Each structure stands twice: as structure tokens, then as C-alpha cells.
Coordinates of C-alpha atoms in Angstrom, one line a residue:
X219 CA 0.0 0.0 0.0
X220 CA 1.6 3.4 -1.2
X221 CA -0.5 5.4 1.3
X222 CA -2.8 5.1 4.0
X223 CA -5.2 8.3 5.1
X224 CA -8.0 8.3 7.4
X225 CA -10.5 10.1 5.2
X226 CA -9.6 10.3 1.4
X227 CA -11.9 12.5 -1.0
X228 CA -11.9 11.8 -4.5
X229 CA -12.8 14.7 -6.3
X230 CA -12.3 18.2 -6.0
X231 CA -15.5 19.9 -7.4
X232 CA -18.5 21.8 -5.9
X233 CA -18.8 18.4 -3.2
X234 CA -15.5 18.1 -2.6
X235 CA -14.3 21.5 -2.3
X236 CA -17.4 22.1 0.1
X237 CA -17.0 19.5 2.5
X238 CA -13.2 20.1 2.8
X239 CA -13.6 23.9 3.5
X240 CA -15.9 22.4 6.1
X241 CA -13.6 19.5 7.5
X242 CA -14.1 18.7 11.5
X243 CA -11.1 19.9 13.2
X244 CA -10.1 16.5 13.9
X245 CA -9.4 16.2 10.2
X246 CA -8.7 19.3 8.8
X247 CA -4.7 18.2 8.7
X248 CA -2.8 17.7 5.7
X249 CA -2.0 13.6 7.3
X250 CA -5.6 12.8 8.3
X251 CA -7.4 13.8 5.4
X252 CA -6.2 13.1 1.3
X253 CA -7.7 15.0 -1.7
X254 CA -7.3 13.4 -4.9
X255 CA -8.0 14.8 -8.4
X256 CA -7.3 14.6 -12.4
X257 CA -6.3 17.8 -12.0
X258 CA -4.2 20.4 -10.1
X259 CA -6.2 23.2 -11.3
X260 CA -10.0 24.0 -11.7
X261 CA -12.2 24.9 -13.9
X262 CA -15.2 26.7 -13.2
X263 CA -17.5 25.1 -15.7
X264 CA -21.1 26.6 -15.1
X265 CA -19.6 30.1 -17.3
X266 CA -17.7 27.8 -20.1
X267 CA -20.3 29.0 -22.4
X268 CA -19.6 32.6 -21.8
X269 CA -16.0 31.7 -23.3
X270 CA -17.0 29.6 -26.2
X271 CA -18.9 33.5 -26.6
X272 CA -15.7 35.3 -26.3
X273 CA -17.3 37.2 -23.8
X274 CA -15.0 35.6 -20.6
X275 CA -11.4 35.0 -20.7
X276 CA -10.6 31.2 -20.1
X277 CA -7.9 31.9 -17.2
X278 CA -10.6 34.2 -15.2
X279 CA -12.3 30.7 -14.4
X280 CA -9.6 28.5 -13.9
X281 CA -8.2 28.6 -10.0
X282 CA -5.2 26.3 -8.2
X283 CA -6.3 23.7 -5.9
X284 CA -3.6 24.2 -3.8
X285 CA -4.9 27.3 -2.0
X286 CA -8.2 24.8 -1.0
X287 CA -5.8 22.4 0.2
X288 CA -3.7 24.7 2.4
X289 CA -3.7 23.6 5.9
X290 CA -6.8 21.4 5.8
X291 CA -5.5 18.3 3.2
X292 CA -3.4 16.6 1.8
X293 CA -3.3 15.9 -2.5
X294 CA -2.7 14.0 -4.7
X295 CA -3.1 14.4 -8.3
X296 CA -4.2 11.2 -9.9
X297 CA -7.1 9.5 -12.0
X298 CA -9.2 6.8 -9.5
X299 CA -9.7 3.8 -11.6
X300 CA -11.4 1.4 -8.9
X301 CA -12.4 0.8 -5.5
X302 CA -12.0 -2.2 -3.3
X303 CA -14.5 -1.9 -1.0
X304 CA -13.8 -4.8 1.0
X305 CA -10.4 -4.3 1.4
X306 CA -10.8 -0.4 1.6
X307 CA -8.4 0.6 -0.5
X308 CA -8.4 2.8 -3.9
X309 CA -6.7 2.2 -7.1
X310 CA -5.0 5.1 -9.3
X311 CA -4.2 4.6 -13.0
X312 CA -0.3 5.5 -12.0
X313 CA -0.7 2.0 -10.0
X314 CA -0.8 3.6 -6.6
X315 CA -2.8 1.4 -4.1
X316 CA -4.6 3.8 -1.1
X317 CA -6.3 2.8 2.0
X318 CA -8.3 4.5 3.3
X319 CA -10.7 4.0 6.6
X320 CA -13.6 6.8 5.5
X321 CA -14.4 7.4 1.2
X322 CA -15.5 10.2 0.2
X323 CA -16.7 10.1 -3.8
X324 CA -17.0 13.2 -5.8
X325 CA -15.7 12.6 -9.1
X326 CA -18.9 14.7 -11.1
X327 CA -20.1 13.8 -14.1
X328 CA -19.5 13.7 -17.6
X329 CA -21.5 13.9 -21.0
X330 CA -23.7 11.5 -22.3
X331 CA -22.1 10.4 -25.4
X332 CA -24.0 11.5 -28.7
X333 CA -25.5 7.7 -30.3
X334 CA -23.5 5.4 -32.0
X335 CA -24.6 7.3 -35.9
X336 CA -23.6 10.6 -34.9
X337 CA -20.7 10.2 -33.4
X338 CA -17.7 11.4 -35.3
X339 CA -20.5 14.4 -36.7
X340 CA -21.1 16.2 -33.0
X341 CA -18.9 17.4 -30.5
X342 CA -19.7 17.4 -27.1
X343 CA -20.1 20.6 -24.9
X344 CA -18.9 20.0 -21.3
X345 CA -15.6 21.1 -20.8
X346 CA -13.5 24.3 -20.7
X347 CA -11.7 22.6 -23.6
X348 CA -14.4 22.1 -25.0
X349 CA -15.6 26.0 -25.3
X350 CA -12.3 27.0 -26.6
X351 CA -12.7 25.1 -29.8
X352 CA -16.0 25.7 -29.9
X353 CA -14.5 29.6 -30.2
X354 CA -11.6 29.4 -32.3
X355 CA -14.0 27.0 -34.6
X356 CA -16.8 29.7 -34.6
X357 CA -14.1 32.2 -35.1
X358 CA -12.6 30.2 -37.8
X359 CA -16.0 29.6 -40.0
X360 CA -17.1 33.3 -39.4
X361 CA -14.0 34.8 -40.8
X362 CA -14.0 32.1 -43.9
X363 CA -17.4 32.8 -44.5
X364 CA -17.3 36.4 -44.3
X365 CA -14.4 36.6 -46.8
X366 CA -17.1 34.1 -49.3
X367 CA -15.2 31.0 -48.9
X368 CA -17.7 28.8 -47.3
X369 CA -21.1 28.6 -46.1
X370 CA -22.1 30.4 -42.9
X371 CA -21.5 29.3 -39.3
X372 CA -24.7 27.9 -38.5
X373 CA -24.8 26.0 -35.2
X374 CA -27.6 22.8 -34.2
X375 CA -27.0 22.3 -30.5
X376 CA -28.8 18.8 -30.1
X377 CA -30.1 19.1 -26.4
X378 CA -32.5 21.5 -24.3
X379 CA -31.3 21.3 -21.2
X380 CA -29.6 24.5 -19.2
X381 CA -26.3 24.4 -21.0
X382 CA -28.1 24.0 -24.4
X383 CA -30.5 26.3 -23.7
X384 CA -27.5 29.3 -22.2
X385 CA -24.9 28.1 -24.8
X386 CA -27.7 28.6 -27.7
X387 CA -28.3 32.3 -26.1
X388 CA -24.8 32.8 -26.1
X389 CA -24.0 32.1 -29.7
X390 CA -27.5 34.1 -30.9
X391 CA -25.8 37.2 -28.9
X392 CA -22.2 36.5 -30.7
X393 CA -23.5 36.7 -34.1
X394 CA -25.9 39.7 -33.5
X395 CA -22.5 41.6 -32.4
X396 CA -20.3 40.3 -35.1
X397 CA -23.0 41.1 -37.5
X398 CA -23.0 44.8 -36.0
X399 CA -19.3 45.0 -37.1
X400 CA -18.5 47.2 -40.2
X401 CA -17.3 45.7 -43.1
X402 CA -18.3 42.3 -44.9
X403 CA -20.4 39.8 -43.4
X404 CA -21.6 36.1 -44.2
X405 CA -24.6 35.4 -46.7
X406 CA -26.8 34.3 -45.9
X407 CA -26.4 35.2 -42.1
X408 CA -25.5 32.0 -39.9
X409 CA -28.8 30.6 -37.6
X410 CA -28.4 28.7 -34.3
X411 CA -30.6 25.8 -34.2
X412 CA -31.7 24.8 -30.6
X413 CA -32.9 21.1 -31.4
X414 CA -34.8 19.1 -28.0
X415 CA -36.1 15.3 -28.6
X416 CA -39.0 16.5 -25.4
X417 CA -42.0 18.9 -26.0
X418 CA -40.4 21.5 -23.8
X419 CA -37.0 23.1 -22.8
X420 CA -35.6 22.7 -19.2
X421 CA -37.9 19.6 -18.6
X422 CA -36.9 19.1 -14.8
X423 CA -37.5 22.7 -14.3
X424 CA -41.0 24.4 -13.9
X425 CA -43.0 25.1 -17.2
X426 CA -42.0 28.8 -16.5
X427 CA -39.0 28.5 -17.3
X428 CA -39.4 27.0 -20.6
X429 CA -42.1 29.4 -22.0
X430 CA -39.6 32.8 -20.9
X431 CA -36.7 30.3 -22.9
X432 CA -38.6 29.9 -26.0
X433 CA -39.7 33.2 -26.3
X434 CA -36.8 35.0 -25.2
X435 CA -34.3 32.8 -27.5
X436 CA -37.0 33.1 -30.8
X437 CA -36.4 37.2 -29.9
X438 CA -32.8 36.5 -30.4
X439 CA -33.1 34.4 -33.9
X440 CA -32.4 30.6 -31.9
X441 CA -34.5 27.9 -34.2
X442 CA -36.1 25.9 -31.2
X443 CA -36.8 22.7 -32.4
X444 CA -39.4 20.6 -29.9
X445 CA -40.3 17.2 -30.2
X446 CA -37.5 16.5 -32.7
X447 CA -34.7 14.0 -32.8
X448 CA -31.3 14.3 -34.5
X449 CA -31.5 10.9 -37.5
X450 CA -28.5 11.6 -39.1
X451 CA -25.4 14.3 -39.4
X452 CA -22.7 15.1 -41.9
X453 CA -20.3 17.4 -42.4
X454 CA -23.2 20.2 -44.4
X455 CA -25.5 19.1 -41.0
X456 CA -28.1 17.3 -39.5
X457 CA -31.5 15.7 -40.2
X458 CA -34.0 15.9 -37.7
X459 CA -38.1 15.9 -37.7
X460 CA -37.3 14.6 -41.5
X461 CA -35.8 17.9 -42.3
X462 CA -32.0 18.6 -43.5
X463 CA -30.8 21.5 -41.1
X464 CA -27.6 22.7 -42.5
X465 CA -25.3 23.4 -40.4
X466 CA -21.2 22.9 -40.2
X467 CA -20.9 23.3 -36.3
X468 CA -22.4 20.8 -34.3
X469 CA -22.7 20.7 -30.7
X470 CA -24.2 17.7 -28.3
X471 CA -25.3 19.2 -25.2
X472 CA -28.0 16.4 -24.0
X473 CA -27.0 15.2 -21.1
X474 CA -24.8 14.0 -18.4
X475 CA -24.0 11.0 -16.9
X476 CA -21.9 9.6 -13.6
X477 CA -18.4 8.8 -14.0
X478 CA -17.0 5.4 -15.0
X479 CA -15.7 5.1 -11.1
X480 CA -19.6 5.3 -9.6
X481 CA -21.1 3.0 -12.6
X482 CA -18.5 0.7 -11.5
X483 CA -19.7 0.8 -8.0
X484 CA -22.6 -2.5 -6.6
X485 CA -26.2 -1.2 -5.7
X486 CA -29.3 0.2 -7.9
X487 CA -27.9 2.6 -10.5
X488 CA -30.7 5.1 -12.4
X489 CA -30.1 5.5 -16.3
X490 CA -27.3 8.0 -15.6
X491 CA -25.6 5.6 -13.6
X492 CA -25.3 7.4 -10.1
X493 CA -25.3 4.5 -7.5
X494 CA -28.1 4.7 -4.7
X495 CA -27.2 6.4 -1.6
X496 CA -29.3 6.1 2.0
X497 CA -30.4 9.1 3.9
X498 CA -27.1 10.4 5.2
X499 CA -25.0 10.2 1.7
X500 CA -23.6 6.6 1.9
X501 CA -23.5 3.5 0.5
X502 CA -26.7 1.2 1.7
X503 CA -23.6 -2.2 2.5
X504 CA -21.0 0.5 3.1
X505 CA -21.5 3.3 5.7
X506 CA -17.6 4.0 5.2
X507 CA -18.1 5.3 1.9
X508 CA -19.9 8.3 0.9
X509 CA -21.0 9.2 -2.7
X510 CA -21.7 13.1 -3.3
X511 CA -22.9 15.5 -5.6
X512 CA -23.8 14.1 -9.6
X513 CA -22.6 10.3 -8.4
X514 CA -25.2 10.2 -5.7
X515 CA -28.9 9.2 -6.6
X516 CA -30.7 10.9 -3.9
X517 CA -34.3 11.5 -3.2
X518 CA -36.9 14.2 -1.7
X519 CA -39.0 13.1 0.9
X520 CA -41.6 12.9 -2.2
X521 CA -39.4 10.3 -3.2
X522 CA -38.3 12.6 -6.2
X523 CA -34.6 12.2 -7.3
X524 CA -32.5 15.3 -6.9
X525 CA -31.0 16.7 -10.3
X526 CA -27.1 16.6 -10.6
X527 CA -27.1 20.4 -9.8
X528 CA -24.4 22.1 -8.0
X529 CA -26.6 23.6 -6.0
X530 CA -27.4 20.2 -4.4
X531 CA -23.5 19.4 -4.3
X532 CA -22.8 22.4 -2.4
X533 CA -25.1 21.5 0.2
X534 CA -24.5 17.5 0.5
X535 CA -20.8 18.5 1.0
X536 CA -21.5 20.7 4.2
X537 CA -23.9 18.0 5.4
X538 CA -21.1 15.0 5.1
X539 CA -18.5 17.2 6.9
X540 CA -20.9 17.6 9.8
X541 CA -21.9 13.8 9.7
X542 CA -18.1 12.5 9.7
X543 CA -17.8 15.0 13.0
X544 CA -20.6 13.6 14.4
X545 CA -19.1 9.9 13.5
X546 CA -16.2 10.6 15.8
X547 CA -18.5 12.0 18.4
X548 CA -20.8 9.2 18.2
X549 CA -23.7 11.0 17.8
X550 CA -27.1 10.2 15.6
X551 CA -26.6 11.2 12.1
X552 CA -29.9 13.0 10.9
X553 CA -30.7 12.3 7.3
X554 CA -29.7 14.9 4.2
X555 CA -32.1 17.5 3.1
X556 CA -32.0 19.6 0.3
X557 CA -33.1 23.0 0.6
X558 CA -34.8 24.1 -2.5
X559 CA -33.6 27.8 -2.8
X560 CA -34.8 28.0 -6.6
X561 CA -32.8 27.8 -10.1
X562 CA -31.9 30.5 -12.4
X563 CA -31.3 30.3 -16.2
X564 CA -29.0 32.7 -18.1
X565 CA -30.3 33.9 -21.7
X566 CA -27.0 36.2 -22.3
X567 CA -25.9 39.2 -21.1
X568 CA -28.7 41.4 -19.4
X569 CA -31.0 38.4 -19.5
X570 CA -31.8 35.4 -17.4
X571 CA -34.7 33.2 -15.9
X572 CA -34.9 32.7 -12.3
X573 CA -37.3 30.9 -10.0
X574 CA -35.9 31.9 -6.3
X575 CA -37.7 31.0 -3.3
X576 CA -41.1 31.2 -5.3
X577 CA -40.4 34.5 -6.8
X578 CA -40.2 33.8 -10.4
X579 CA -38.2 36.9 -12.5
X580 CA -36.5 37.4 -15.6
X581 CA -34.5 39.6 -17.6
X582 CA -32.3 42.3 -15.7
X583 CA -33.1 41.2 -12.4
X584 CA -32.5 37.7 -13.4
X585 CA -29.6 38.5 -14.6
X586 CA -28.1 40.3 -11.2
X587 CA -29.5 37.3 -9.3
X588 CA -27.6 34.7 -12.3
X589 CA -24.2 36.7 -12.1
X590 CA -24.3 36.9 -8.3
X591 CA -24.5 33.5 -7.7
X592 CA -21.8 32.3 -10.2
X593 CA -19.8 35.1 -7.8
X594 CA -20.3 34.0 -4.9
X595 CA -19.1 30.1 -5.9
X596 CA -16.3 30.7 -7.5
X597 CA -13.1 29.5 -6.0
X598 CA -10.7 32.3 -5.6
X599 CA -11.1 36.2 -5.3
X600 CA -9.4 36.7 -8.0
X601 CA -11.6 34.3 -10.6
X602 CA -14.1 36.6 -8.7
X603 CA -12.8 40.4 -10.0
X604 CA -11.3 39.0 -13.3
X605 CA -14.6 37.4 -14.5
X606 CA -16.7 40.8 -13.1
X607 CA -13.8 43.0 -15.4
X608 CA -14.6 40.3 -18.3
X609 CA -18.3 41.2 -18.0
X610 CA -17.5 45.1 -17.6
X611 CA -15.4 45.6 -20.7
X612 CA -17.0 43.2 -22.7
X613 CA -19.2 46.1 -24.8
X614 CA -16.2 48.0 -24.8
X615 CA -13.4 45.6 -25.8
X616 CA -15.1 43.0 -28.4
X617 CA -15.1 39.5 -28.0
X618 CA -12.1 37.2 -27.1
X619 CA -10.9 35.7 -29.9
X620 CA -12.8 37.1 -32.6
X621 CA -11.7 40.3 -34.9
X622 CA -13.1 43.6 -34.0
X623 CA -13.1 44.6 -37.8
X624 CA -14.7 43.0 -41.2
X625 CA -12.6 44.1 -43.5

């Protein structure tokens, strides 16, 4: 065994960072308590569609992990592969073997992959990777297309979910500004196609939210597409409904789905493939391990699963720190409940949709509400005033990545 810790966390996300800001004393030490991640950095993915935009530069959302870690953990940066749960022990993909006598698992989620005849066609939408070619390719197309050397940068985003439904709003903005530009400009002008297989948009969210989505992305120029699945693509675009949509960019935003590590996991798994937790976060045979955040299917007291939100990571990882301090206490564990503060929806700058403690609003006042809660979760203070100077200058100084002039 190359290590041995009492707690390890696997994971550094909204869970993971939450519970170890919140660690009992008793292990908030760099030898009692491991974090283990992909990464030594990260990225603050709920505004990744702000810089496939141009609108926030990537480095204002990525943050160390080291200044988490200071004087409360341990790290170690590796890729979790499997988990012996009998002998307690975890298995990295460097070959590093790591007991551990209390688990904590936080490893997110990642996108559904688009079906087997579209792969290859469509490029997932996840990642902050992902949202930078997503810009240089927009970027790329526009300026091509501008100059008449190819057809316009029209986008199908297969998938009406929030980051479909932001991402779409995002891209709808882009091309109003670029077209605003002086100069040359693509014929005929590009269209973003907003394609959902369901009769509504942001199904898991009231109907409120999908009526101020489809009207305030048809004000913009998005091509919602209801009821329609995606039969074929090809390099020109996509067939869907049993009509050709053409379109060059192609982006798959239906979905997400637990990691490989929690699919591998025993117990009842929903179609995502997050593993069944009990009342207090852990596993039903294994009161060791805790599974957090997008890995855990949880229910209401309605018996209603919780989405893979952050705002229901953010609270579960509070709620296990408290439980493990009560562990060594030996004292009763209540059960975990979600507080339902509300959801909010952003629709580009100066727009959003919000639901918040039963007070439903949109546009400006959405908007504050939207940009104050990305704020307020971000990592580091300086993410913080870098993303708020990104959103200041952004009608002064153009988009990132994208030409100020059409020559």
C-alpha cells in the first residue's frame, strides 16, 4: 500500500471542495485527510459558455487547488480507476494502491455520449476545452465565410437542457454583435438551431421557465426545435423531424451521466448511472463510503430524485462534513435535506430566468440574481474580479478571440 489516510476524497468539485472547506477539526490536517484529483487546477464550468462566446477569458475561471488544500489536506493528483470496497483501499491509474478507513466520492459527471450514428458528426459541450474550440471553430467559419469561402457558421446544438439552452443564447448574442461589425459579413447570415427530442425546454425545471426560454431565445433568432430527434449528421449538418438543417458546427449538449468510477460501483444505479445512496449520503452495505454530488442518486422526501445540480453538491458536501464529525462524536446522524432555494437560467448578457424562493423573474433582475450566484461560488477572489472585469469591458473591448473589424 503506497499510502494510507484516514479520510480520502476523490474529487475536487463543488462536493468536494465544500466539504473540505468544512472539515471537523479532527481532520482538517494535511496527514488525516487526502484530496485526490485529475487535476491540479480548476475549472469553473457553469460560465464555459460565456467563453466559447468570447465574452469571458478562459484563465478568469480556472483557479489552483492548492490554496483549497492549504492547511486542511493533503493531494494528490491522480485518475481513481477502482475501489476495493472490502479491502478499503483505492486504485489510481499510475498504480498507486490507497487505504483509506472513511471514502468520500466526488468525481462529477461527464456527457452523455451522442448515439453510436452521430458520433464522429457532433462534438460534445462539457468542458473548458471544449468552449475554446467551440470559439476558435466559430471564429474560424465566421471569418472564412465572411471573406465568401464557405457557407455560414450555423450551429444545431442537439439538447435542451440549461447548458443548451445558455450556450444557444450565447451564440444568438455572438452573431448579432459580429454582424453589427462594419465591413463584410456572411450570406446568408448564420442561424443557431436549438434542437430538444422532449415537447419542452428545461424539462426538470417548472413550465416557467421553458415558455420565458422559448420566447426570449426566438427574440434572439435561436430555431427551437421541440419534439425532434437528430436521425443523421454530416459534415453540411443534420437531419432531424425529416428535415436537413444545415449546419457545419455541431454541438451535443444532451446530457450528463456519472463517471466510470460510480457506474462501477454494486447497488441500484438510475439511467445516468449514479449508485443509490441512504439518507445520510452513503452506501446502503457501506456506511464507510460516501458518494456526493452528480454520483449520488438521492431522493426528496416525495421520493423525487435530486438533479445533478451544484446547488445540491454544495449542500450535501457541508452535510457530510458535519456527519463525519458527528461519526467521531458518536452521535445520531440525521438524514440529508436539500433546501430548494430555486434555479436560475442565463439567456446572455442582461437576460436570465430565475425561480428563487417562489419569486419567479427574468431579464435584468434575473440576470443580477444569475451573475451573483456564479460570484459567490467561484473559488478564488481573484476568478471573482477577473470574471466581473470580463463582463465590464466586454461592450467595450469586443469578444475574445474574434476580430473587431470586417474588412
Amino acid at each position: 500500500m503506497d499510502h494510507r489516510a484516514r479520510l480520502v476524497i476523490v474529487g475536487a468539485g463543488f462536493a468536494g471542495a465544500s466539504l473540505v472547506c468544512n472539515l471537523p477539526a479532527a481532520l482538517r490536517r494535511p496527514g488525516a485527510t487526502l484530496l485526490i484529483d485529475r487535476a491540479d487546477r480548476y475549472s469553473f464550468i457553469p460560465l464555459v459558455h460565456e467563453v466559447a462566446s468570447g465574452r469571458v477569458h478562459p484563465e478568469s475561471l480556472i483557479s489552483p487547488l492548492e490554496p483549497l488544500c492549504r492547511g486542511r489536506c493533503g493531494f494528490l493528483q491522480a485518475e481513481v480507476e477502482g475501489v476495493d470496497l472490502e479491502r478499503r483501499t483505492i486504485h489510481t491509474s499510475d498504480g498507486r494502491i490507497i487505504g483509506y478507513e472513511t471514502l468520500v466520492l466526488t468525481p462529477g459527471s461527464v456527457p452523455a455520449a451522442p448515439p453510436g450514428h452521430l458520433e464522429g458528426h457532433v462534438r460534445t459541450f462539457w468542458s473548458l476545452e471544449d468552449a475554446l474550440w467551440l470559439r476558435d471553430e466559430l471564429a474560424r467559419r465566421w471569418e472564412a465565410a465572411r471573406r465568401g469561402g464557405s457557407a455560414p457558421p450555423s450551429v444545431a446544438i442537439v439538447g435542451g437542457g440549461a447548458t443548451g439552452v445558455e450556450l444557444a443564447a450565447e451564440v444568438a448574442i455572438l452573431f448579432s454583435h459580429l454582424q453589427k461589425l462594419p465591413g463584410r459579413k456572411p450570406y446568408p447570415s448564420p442561424v443557431v438551431h436549438l434542437i430538444e427530442g422532449e415537447r419542452r425546454l428545461l424539462g426538470w425545471l417548472s413550465p416557467y421557465f421553458h415558455s420565458v426560454a422559448v420566447e426570449e431565445l426566438q427574440r434572439m433568432g435561436v430555431e427551437v426545435r421541440l419534439g425532434h430527434f437528430v436521425d443523421e449528421a454530416d459534415p453540411e449538418g443534420v437531419r432531424a423531424g425529416g428535415e436537413k438543417i444545415p449546419a457545419p458546427v455541431k454541438i451535443w449538449t444532451a446530457g450528463v451521466e456519472a463517471s466510470p468510477l460510480v457506474r462501477s460501483l454494486p447497488g441500484e444505479h438510475d439511467g445516468m448511472g449514479r449508485v443509490r445512496v441512504s439518507g445520510n449520503l452513503t452506501l446502503p452495505d457501506h456506511p464507510e463510503v460516501y458518494v456526493l454530488g452528480d454520483s449520488a442518486l438521492c431522493e426528496t422526501l416525495n421520493h423525487e430524485p435530486l438533479p445533478p445540480t451544484a446547488s445540491v453538491a454544495v449542500q450535501q458536501g457541508p452535510y457530510a462534513a458535519r456527519n463525519l464529525g458527528r461519526r467521531q462524536r458518536r452521535i445520531k446522524q440525521p438524514p440529508f435535506r436539500f433546501f430548494d432555494r430555486g434555479y436560475v437560467v442565463g439567456l446572455g448578457p442582461g437576460n436570465a430566468v430565475a425561480e428563487a424562493l417562489g419569486v419567479r423573474l427574468r431579464g435584468p433582475a434575473a440576470q443580477a440574481l444569475y451573475r451573483s450566484i456564479l460570484l459567490y461560488y467561484m473559488r478564488s477572489r481573484e476568478g471573482r474580479l477577473l470574471t466581473l472585469s470580463d463582463w465590464t469591458f466586454d461592450p467595450v473591448l469586443g469578444r475574445l478571440g474574434f476580430s473587431s473589424s470586417s474588412v
